[in-house]
């Protein structure tokens, strides 16, 4: 660091606003240079000053890109499940929500438009004769997402993202039918699911990851037990198959870019189809692993709750932002009691509602020593979500 560098860093005070700082630093730096009238020196001073301002202004600057902070002050939600909460009494697919949900955003569709969307989905999958009997708008305390839930006369359930209506779920009534006697191979099921996706216009070649699971019904499982036959891991006894397709970024599976299909083999009847298309808003790694560790440890130190970190695990992930780290920081007593007190009243839970953003993060898991003299010795660990681009804490668990 030369004399000019030191001058710029020393003069860059947080008490001075950025536009004023810029003028103040450059003027004073110019005074300290002998050849201050040369173009070369003026350019050097301006470039260095601007570079330092980027580093200290809450904006990450790297690779000719500017990354603005994504974390906004979350909304505190007290007793979401209290007096202002109601539950739809539908015995099959009830859903809870605030009594009077405030809709201030222009991109939230109306209930009438949601019904049109639901009818289009039913028709798309060949269930155009299903009659919709209820539609409910639901919110949640953790983020600002909203969804519509519809039920039909024949026990179908559908969910629709009230903002991005491309995202939906459809559950048929196959669970209420006798499906105990149907079987199929993994190859056959995979072929059928691929045909369904192709028919619905989804290009599976854009998905990097595939996972195949199967389920054995309770009835079949109990019959096997009576006959002393172990079938828990036997695909030939599967009554329902599930195939899940995900996209990847930097080798990380994104569970928010996903197609999940459940199907009954042999008769090839659809059980459910779930489509989510929310790519991460960032994929650049500006904040490295070591820096993420430093950020998490600094945040933990601010709590002053007598935690001694005994181990740290760090890995990349793609997550939905949440307010748990913010709650833990701002009201640790409530956070701790609500998670360690048996039968803690649900109506007294506090949340911080954040924006419904999908971010690539470093998951920094801090494991704590269990000290007998600490009143917080039952908290074994906490994981901070450190944004790989901005270095902000955007959630935790």
Short mmCIF file of C-alpha atoms in Angstrom, two decimals:
data_model
loop_
_atom_site.label_atom_id
_atom_site.label_comp_id
_atom_site.label_asym_id
_atom_site.label_seq_id
_atom_site.Cartn_x
_atom_site.Cartn_y
_atom_site.Cartn_z
CA UNK A 1 0.00 0.00 0.00
CA UNK A 2 1.62 3.30 -1.11
CA UNK A 3 1.18 6.75 0.45
CA UNK A 4 -1.90 7.51 -1.65
CA UNK A 5 -3.53 4.20 -0.68
CA UNK A 6 -3.02 4.91 3.01
CA UNK A 7 -4.35 8.45 2.60
CA UNK A 8 -7.52 7.21 0.90
CA UNK A 9 -8.21 4.50 3.49
CA UNK A 10 -7.61 6.88 6.40
CA UNK A 11 -9.82 9.61 4.97
CA UNK A 12 -12.68 7.25 4.08
CA UNK A 13 -14.90 7.85 7.10
CA UNK A 14 -18.28 6.09 7.50
CA UNK A 15 -19.60 9.31 9.02
CA UNK A 16 -19.49 11.00 5.62
CA UNK A 17 -22.01 10.15 2.90
CA UNK A 18 -20.61 8.57 -0.27
CA UNK A 19 -20.99 11.56 -2.64
CA UNK A 20 -19.43 13.87 -0.03
CA UNK A 21 -16.75 11.31 0.80
CA UNK A 22 -15.79 11.05 -2.83
CA UNK A 23 -15.28 14.81 -3.18
CA UNK A 24 -13.59 15.12 0.22
CA UNK A 25 -11.13 12.26 -0.36
CA UNK A 26 -10.13 13.27 -3.85
CA UNK A 27 -9.59 16.93 -2.90
CA UNK A 28 -7.47 16.06 0.10
CA UNK A 29 -5.55 13.37 -1.73
CA UNK A 30 -4.74 15.84 -4.50
CA UNK A 31 -3.29 18.23 -1.97
CA UNK A 32 -0.85 15.57 -0.86
CA UNK A 33 0.58 14.96 -4.34
CA UNK A 34 3.40 17.05 -5.76
CA UNK A 35 2.33 16.62 -9.40
CA UNK A 36 -1.36 17.02 -8.71
CA UNK A 37 -2.12 18.76 -12.00
CA UNK A 38 -1.17 15.84 -14.22
CA UNK A 39 -3.90 13.79 -15.83
CA UNK A 40 -2.19 10.59 -14.77
CA UNK A 41 -2.27 11.41 -11.06
CA UNK A 42 -5.85 12.68 -11.15
CA UNK A 43 -6.99 9.50 -12.90
CA UNK A 44 -5.15 7.31 -10.41
CA UNK A 45 -6.69 9.12 -7.44
CA UNK A 46 -10.24 8.93 -8.81
CA UNK A 47 -9.89 5.25 -9.70
CA UNK A 48 -8.55 4.28 -6.29
CA UNK A 49 -11.14 6.36 -4.44
CA UNK A 50 -14.01 4.85 -6.40
CA UNK A 51 -12.66 1.36 -5.85
CA UNK A 52 -12.54 1.86 -2.09
CA UNK A 53 -16.04 3.37 -2.04
CA UNK A 54 -17.37 0.22 -3.70
CA UNK A 55 -15.73 -1.88 -0.99
CA UNK A 56 -17.25 0.11 1.88
CA UNK A 57 -20.71 1.02 0.59
CA UNK A 58 -22.58 -2.26 1.04
CA UNK A 59 -22.17 -3.18 -2.61
CA UNK A 60 -20.01 -6.06 -3.77
CA UNK A 61 -17.87 -5.14 -6.78
CA UNK A 62 -16.06 -7.89 -8.71
CA UNK A 63 -15.43 -9.01 -12.25
CA UNK A 64 -16.82 -5.75 -13.67
CA UNK A 65 -20.20 -6.42 -12.00
CA UNK A 66 -22.02 -4.58 -9.23
CA UNK A 67 -24.04 -6.69 -6.79
CA UNK A 68 -26.58 -4.87 -4.65
CA UNK A 69 -27.61 -6.13 -1.26
CA UNK A 70 -30.66 -8.41 -1.33
CA UNK A 71 -31.55 -8.46 2.35
CA UNK A 72 -34.31 -6.03 3.27
CA UNK A 73 -35.64 -5.26 6.74
CA UNK A 74 -38.14 -8.09 7.35
CA UNK A 75 -41.66 -7.61 8.66
CA UNK A 76 -42.22 -8.81 12.21
CA UNK A 77 -45.19 -11.18 12.47
CA UNK A 78 -46.52 -11.68 15.99
CA UNK A 79 -48.87 -14.58 16.80
CA UNK A 80 -49.60 -15.48 13.18
CA UNK A 81 -51.54 -18.46 14.49
CA UNK A 82 -53.46 -16.35 17.00
CA UNK A 83 -56.66 -14.31 16.75
CA UNK A 84 -56.08 -13.28 13.13
CA UNK A 85 -55.70 -16.85 11.91
CA UNK A 86 -58.33 -19.08 10.40
CA UNK A 87 -58.39 -22.60 9.06
CA UNK A 88 -60.51 -23.78 6.18
CA UNK A 89 -62.68 -26.53 7.58
CA UNK A 90 -62.45 -28.70 4.48
CA UNK A 91 -61.82 -32.13 5.98
CA UNK A 92 -59.61 -33.29 3.11
CA UNK A 93 -57.42 -30.39 2.08
CA UNK A 94 -57.84 -27.66 4.68
CA UNK A 95 -55.39 -24.78 4.63
CA UNK A 96 -54.66 -22.08 7.20
CA UNK A 97 -54.16 -18.39 6.52
CA UNK A 98 -54.59 -14.87 7.85
CA UNK A 99 -58.25 -13.88 8.07
CA UNK A 100 -57.83 -10.80 5.90
CA UNK A 101 -54.79 -11.20 3.70
CA UNK A 102 -53.44 -7.89 2.44
CA UNK A 103 -52.68 -7.97 -1.27
CA UNK A 104 -50.68 -4.93 -2.25
CA UNK A 105 -48.78 -6.36 -5.16
CA UNK A 106 -49.95 -5.87 -8.72
CA UNK A 107 -48.82 -9.33 -9.86
CA UNK A 108 -51.12 -11.23 -7.48
CA UNK A 109 -54.00 -12.63 -9.51
CA UNK A 110 -57.63 -12.51 -8.39
CA UNK A 111 -59.65 -15.53 -7.27
CA UNK A 112 -61.62 -15.42 -10.54
CA UNK A 113 -58.41 -15.57 -12.59
CA UNK A 114 -57.11 -18.33 -10.33
CA UNK A 115 -60.21 -20.38 -11.11
CA UNK A 116 -59.54 -20.01 -14.83
CA UNK A 117 -55.95 -21.19 -14.26
CA UNK A 118 -57.12 -24.18 -12.22
CA UNK A 119 -59.59 -25.19 -14.90
CA UNK A 120 -56.84 -24.95 -17.53
CA UNK A 121 -54.58 -27.24 -15.45
CA UNK A 122 -57.35 -29.79 -15.01
CA UNK A 123 -58.04 -29.76 -18.73
CA UNK A 124 -54.35 -30.02 -19.55
CA UNK A 125 -54.11 -33.29 -17.63
CA UNK A 126 -57.36 -34.66 -19.00
CA UNK A 127 -59.64 -33.90 -16.04
CA UNK A 128 -61.78 -31.19 -17.63
CA UNK A 129 -64.94 -32.71 -16.12
CA UNK A 130 -63.77 -32.05 -12.57
CA UNK A 131 -65.92 -29.43 -10.85
CA UNK A 132 -64.13 -26.96 -8.56
CA UNK A 133 -66.02 -26.51 -5.29
CA UNK A 134 -63.68 -24.28 -3.27
CA UNK A 135 -60.77 -21.85 -3.74
CA UNK A 136 -58.84 -20.35 -0.82
CA UNK A 137 -56.03 -17.78 -0.81
CA UNK A 138 -53.34 -18.62 1.75
CA UNK A 139 -50.31 -16.81 3.14
CA UNK A 140 -47.62 -17.89 5.59
CA UNK A 141 -45.60 -16.17 8.31
CA UNK A 142 -42.15 -16.88 6.88
CA UNK A 143 -42.17 -15.11 3.51
CA UNK A 144 -44.36 -12.99 1.25
CA UNK A 145 -45.43 -15.83 -1.04
CA UNK A 146 -49.14 -16.45 -1.60
CA UNK A 147 -50.96 -19.44 -3.02
CA UNK A 148 -54.44 -20.41 -4.05
CA UNK A 149 -55.74 -23.86 -3.13
CA UNK A 150 -58.63 -25.44 -5.01
CA UNK A 151 -60.58 -28.62 -4.30
CA UNK A 152 -62.92 -30.48 -6.60
CA UNK A 153 -66.07 -32.50 -6.22
CA UNK A 154 -64.12 -35.75 -6.68
CA UNK A 155 -61.45 -35.00 -4.06
CA UNK A 156 -58.78 -33.47 -6.30
CA UNK A 157 -56.51 -30.81 -4.79
CA UNK A 158 -54.61 -28.12 -6.69
CA UNK A 159 -52.22 -25.40 -5.53
CA UNK A 160 -51.27 -22.37 -7.61
CA UNK A 161 -48.64 -19.71 -6.97
CA UNK A 162 -50.67 -16.49 -6.75
CA UNK A 163 -47.77 -14.44 -8.14
CA UNK A 164 -45.97 -16.71 -10.57
CA UNK A 165 -48.81 -18.84 -11.86
CA UNK A 166 -46.46 -21.16 -13.76
CA UNK A 167 -45.83 -22.97 -10.47
CA UNK A 168 -48.54 -25.44 -9.48
CA UNK A 169 -49.43 -28.79 -7.93
CA UNK A 170 -52.17 -31.22 -8.83
CA UNK A 171 -53.13 -34.19 -6.66
CA UNK A 172 -55.73 -36.55 -8.08
CA UNK A 173 -58.10 -38.77 -6.09
CA UNK A 174 -56.10 -41.94 -6.78
CA UNK A 175 -55.24 -42.24 -3.08
CA UNK A 176 -58.91 -42.96 -2.39
CA UNK A 177 -58.99 -45.86 -4.81
CA UNK A 178 -57.92 -49.47 -4.39
CA UNK A 179 -54.36 -49.42 -5.71
CA UNK A 180 -52.96 -52.32 -3.69
CA UNK A 181 -52.77 -54.81 -6.55
CA UNK A 182 -50.87 -52.83 -9.17
CA UNK A 183 -47.16 -53.29 -9.83
CA UNK A 184 -44.57 -52.19 -12.38
CA UNK A 185 -40.87 -51.98 -13.06
CA UNK A 186 -38.73 -48.89 -12.74
CA UNK A 187 -38.09 -48.89 -16.49
CA UNK A 188 -41.80 -48.95 -17.31
CA UNK A 189 -42.62 -46.22 -14.82
CA UNK A 190 -39.83 -44.00 -16.08
CA UNK A 191 -41.04 -44.37 -19.66
CA UNK A 192 -44.60 -43.42 -18.69
CA UNK A 193 -43.48 -40.38 -16.68
CA UNK A 194 -41.29 -39.16 -19.53
CA UNK A 195 -44.27 -39.43 -21.87
CA UNK A 196 -46.44 -37.42 -19.47
CA UNK A 197 -43.83 -34.66 -19.20
CA UNK A 198 -43.35 -34.53 -22.95
CA UNK A 199 -47.11 -34.37 -23.53
CA UNK A 200 -47.37 -31.45 -21.09
CA UNK A 201 -44.57 -29.60 -22.89
CA UNK A 202 -41.73 -30.01 -20.38
CA UNK A 203 -38.23 -30.61 -21.76
CA UNK A 204 -36.54 -33.04 -19.37
CA UNK A 205 -33.20 -32.65 -21.16
CA UNK A 206 -32.76 -29.32 -19.36
CA UNK A 207 -32.81 -31.08 -15.98
CA UNK A 208 -29.46 -32.35 -14.71
CA UNK A 209 -30.54 -34.52 -11.81
CA UNK A 210 -33.04 -37.37 -11.50
CA UNK A 211 -34.18 -39.27 -8.44
CA UNK A 212 -36.50 -42.28 -8.42
CA UNK A 213 -38.33 -43.50 -5.32
CA UNK A 214 -41.08 -45.97 -4.63
CA UNK A 215 -43.63 -46.49 -1.90
CA UNK A 216 -45.16 -49.65 -0.53
CA UNK A 217 -48.69 -49.23 0.78
CA UNK A 218 -49.42 -49.87 4.42
CA UNK A 219 -51.76 -52.72 3.59
CA UNK A 220 -49.17 -54.56 1.46
CA UNK A 221 -46.51 -53.93 4.08
CA UNK A 222 -48.66 -55.32 6.91
CA UNK A 223 -49.54 -58.42 4.88
CA UNK A 224 -45.85 -59.07 4.30
CA UNK A 225 -45.14 -58.77 8.01
CA UNK A 226 -47.83 -61.33 8.79
CA UNK A 227 -46.13 -63.72 6.38
CA UNK A 228 -42.67 -62.95 7.81
CA UNK A 229 -41.55 -61.44 4.50
CA UNK A 230 -39.26 -58.40 4.45
CA UNK A 231 -40.28 -56.18 1.52
CA UNK A 232 -39.44 -52.65 2.62
CA UNK A 233 -36.69 -52.30 0.00
CA UNK A 234 -38.35 -54.37 -2.69
CA UNK A 235 -39.33 -52.31 -5.78
CA UNK A 236 -41.35 -55.23 -7.15
CA UNK A 237 -43.83 -54.59 -4.33
CA UNK A 238 -44.12 -50.85 -4.96
CA UNK A 239 -47.65 -49.50 -5.33
CA UNK A 240 -46.68 -45.88 -6.04
CA UNK A 241 -43.58 -44.56 -7.81
CA UNK A 242 -42.16 -41.05 -7.70
CA UNK A 243 -39.68 -39.53 -10.16
CA UNK A 244 -38.15 -36.16 -9.43
CA UNK A 245 -36.21 -34.00 -11.91
CA UNK A 246 -34.08 -31.05 -10.79
CA UNK A 247 -31.83 -28.48 -12.38
CA UNK A 248 -28.35 -27.86 -11.01
CA UNK A 249 -26.17 -24.77 -10.63
CA UNK A 250 -22.49 -25.06 -9.75
CA UNK A 251 -23.15 -28.74 -9.12
CA UNK A 252 -25.87 -27.91 -6.55
CA UNK A 253 -29.31 -29.45 -6.88
CA UNK A 254 -31.97 -26.73 -6.86
CA UNK A 255 -35.14 -28.07 -5.25
CA UNK A 256 -36.98 -24.97 -6.47
CA UNK A 257 -36.49 -25.93 -10.13
CA UNK A 258 -38.22 -29.24 -10.01
CA UNK A 259 -40.72 -31.54 -11.66
CA UNK A 260 -42.08 -34.28 -9.41
CA UNK A 261 -44.42 -36.95 -10.73
CA UNK A 262 -46.17 -39.62 -8.70
CA UNK A 263 -47.77 -42.51 -10.57
CA UNK A 264 -49.55 -45.79 -9.93
CA UNK A 265 -47.80 -48.51 -11.96
CA UNK A 266 -49.47 -50.93 -14.33
CA UNK A 267 -52.57 -48.76 -14.77
CA UNK A 268 -50.25 -45.70 -15.18
CA UNK A 269 -52.65 -43.43 -13.33
CA UNK A 270 -51.37 -40.04 -12.20
CA UNK A 271 -51.20 -39.52 -8.45
CA UNK A 272 -49.63 -36.06 -8.47
CA UNK A 273 -47.71 -33.64 -10.66
CA UNK A 274 -45.72 -30.79 -9.10
CA UNK A 275 -43.99 -28.10 -11.15
CA UNK A 276 -41.72 -25.41 -9.65
CA UNK A 277 -39.54 -23.12 -11.73
CA UNK A 278 -37.62 -20.73 -9.46
CA UNK A 279 -33.99 -20.41 -10.42
CA UNK A 280 -31.50 -18.86 -7.97
CA UNK A 281 -31.08 -15.13 -8.39
CA UNK A 282 -27.32 -15.48 -8.00
CA UNK A 283 -24.76 -18.07 -9.04
CA UNK A 284 -21.52 -16.08 -8.76
CA UNK A 285 -19.21 -16.93 -5.88
CA UNK A 286 -17.75 -13.59 -4.85
CA UNK A 287 -17.57 -14.48 -1.16
CA UNK A 288 -15.31 -17.49 -0.70
CA UNK A 289 -15.66 -20.29 1.83
CA UNK A 290 -13.21 -18.81 4.33
CA UNK A 291 -14.87 -15.40 4.25
CA UNK A 292 -18.28 -17.01 4.81
CA UNK A 293 -16.86 -18.73 7.87
CA UNK A 294 -15.58 -15.41 9.22
CA UNK A 295 -18.98 -13.77 8.68
CA UNK A 296 -20.85 -16.55 10.47
CA UNK A 297 -18.46 -16.54 13.44
CA UNK A 298 -18.72 -12.76 13.73
CA UNK A 299 -22.53 -12.94 13.71
CA UNK A 300 -22.50 -15.64 16.35
CA UNK A 301 -20.14 -13.61 18.53
CA UNK A 302 -22.58 -10.68 18.45
CA UNK A 303 -25.18 -12.81 20.27
CA UNK A 304 -23.06 -13.13 23.42
CA UNK A 305 -24.82 -16.32 24.56
CA UNK A 306 -21.82 -18.24 25.90
CA UNK A 307 -21.50 -20.54 22.90
CA UNK A 308 -18.15 -22.21 22.29
CA UNK A 309 -17.86 -23.45 18.72
CA UNK A 310 -16.34 -26.92 18.56
CA UNK A 311 -16.82 -27.70 14.87
CA UNK A 312 -17.68 -25.91 11.61
CA UNK A 313 -19.11 -27.48 8.44
CA UNK A 314 -19.44 -25.42 5.27
CA UNK A 315 -21.08 -26.34 1.98
CA UNK A 316 -22.75 -24.68 -0.99
CA UNK A 317 -26.51 -24.80 -1.27
CA UNK A 318 -29.51 -23.13 -2.89
CA UNK A 319 -32.12 -22.01 -0.38
CA UNK A 320 -35.18 -19.84 0.07
CA UNK A 321 -34.43 -16.84 2.27
CA UNK A 322 -35.90 -16.92 5.76
CA UNK A 323 -35.98 -14.84 8.93
CA UNK A 324 -34.73 -17.36 11.50
CA UNK A 325 -31.22 -15.95 11.86
CA UNK A 326 -32.74 -12.48 12.14
CA UNK A 327 -35.18 -13.62 14.85
CA UNK A 328 -32.38 -15.40 16.70
CA UNK A 329 -30.29 -12.24 16.65
CA UNK A 330 -33.06 -9.81 17.63
CA UNK A 331 -34.89 -11.87 20.26
CA UNK A 332 -32.74 -14.79 21.28
CA UNK A 333 -34.73 -15.48 24.46
CA UNK A 334 -37.91 -16.03 22.46
CA UNK A 335 -36.12 -17.99 19.74
CA UNK A 336 -34.54 -20.34 22.28
CA UNK A 337 -37.62 -20.84 24.47
CA UNK A 338 -39.94 -21.45 21.54
CA UNK A 339 -37.69 -24.26 20.30
CA UNK A 340 -36.83 -25.91 23.61
CA UNK A 341 -40.00 -25.52 25.70
CA UNK A 342 -42.32 -28.56 25.43
CA UNK A 343 -45.74 -27.67 24.03
CA UNK A 344 -44.79 -24.03 23.47
CA UNK A 345 -48.02 -22.16 22.55
CA UNK A 346 -48.23 -21.92 18.79
CA UNK A 347 -50.16 -18.67 18.99
CA UNK A 348 -47.17 -17.02 20.71
CA UNK A 349 -44.65 -17.83 17.99
CA UNK A 350 -42.87 -14.92 16.36
CA UNK A 351 -41.71 -14.76 12.77
CA UNK A 352 -39.92 -12.31 10.52
CA UNK A 353 -41.43 -12.36 7.07
CA UNK A 354 -38.91 -11.94 4.24
CA UNK A 355 -39.09 -11.67 0.47
CA UNK A 356 -39.63 -14.90 -1.43
CA UNK A 357 -36.13 -15.00 -2.91
CA UNK A 358 -34.05 -18.02 -3.97
CA UNK A 359 -30.35 -17.55 -3.27
CA UNK A 360 -27.12 -19.50 -3.61
CA UNK A 361 -25.43 -19.56 -0.20
CA UNK A 362 -22.73 -21.03 1.93
CA UNK A 363 -24.34 -23.14 4.65
CA UNK A 364 -22.09 -22.52 7.64
CA UNK A 365 -23.03 -24.93 10.41
CA UNK A 366 -21.62 -24.06 13.83
CA UNK A 367 -21.65 -26.91 16.34
CA UNK A 368 -21.47 -25.89 19.99
CA UNK A 369 -19.91 -27.43 23.05
CA UNK A 370 -22.43 -28.40 25.72
CA UNK A 371 -21.35 -26.49 28.82
CA UNK A 372 -23.13 -27.44 32.05
CA UNK A 373 -22.90 -23.89 33.39
CA UNK A 374 -24.66 -22.35 30.40
CA UNK A 375 -28.43 -21.85 30.33
CA UNK A 376 -28.31 -22.35 26.54
CA UNK A 377 -26.55 -25.72 26.61
CA UNK A 378 -29.37 -27.46 24.75
CA UNK A 379 -28.73 -25.60 21.51
CA UNK A 380 -26.41 -28.02 19.75
CA UNK A 381 -25.84 -26.04 16.58
CA UNK A 382 -26.99 -23.29 14.27
CA UNK A 383 -26.50 -22.96 10.52
CA UNK A 384 -26.07 -19.54 8.91
CA UNK A 385 -26.95 -18.99 5.26
CA UNK A 386 -24.27 -16.66 3.85
CA UNK A 387 -25.04 -15.28 0.40
CA UNK A 388 -22.22 -16.24 -1.98
CA UNK A 389 -22.51 -12.97 -3.87
CA UNK A 390 -23.23 -10.29 -1.27
CA UNK A 391 -21.90 -11.93 1.91
CA UNK A 392 -25.16 -11.17 3.73
CA UNK A 393 -26.83 -13.47 6.23
CA UNK A 394 -30.03 -14.35 4.36
CA UNK A 395 -31.42 -16.98 6.72
CA UNK A 396 -30.55 -19.94 8.85
CA UNK A 397 -31.75 -23.04 10.60
#
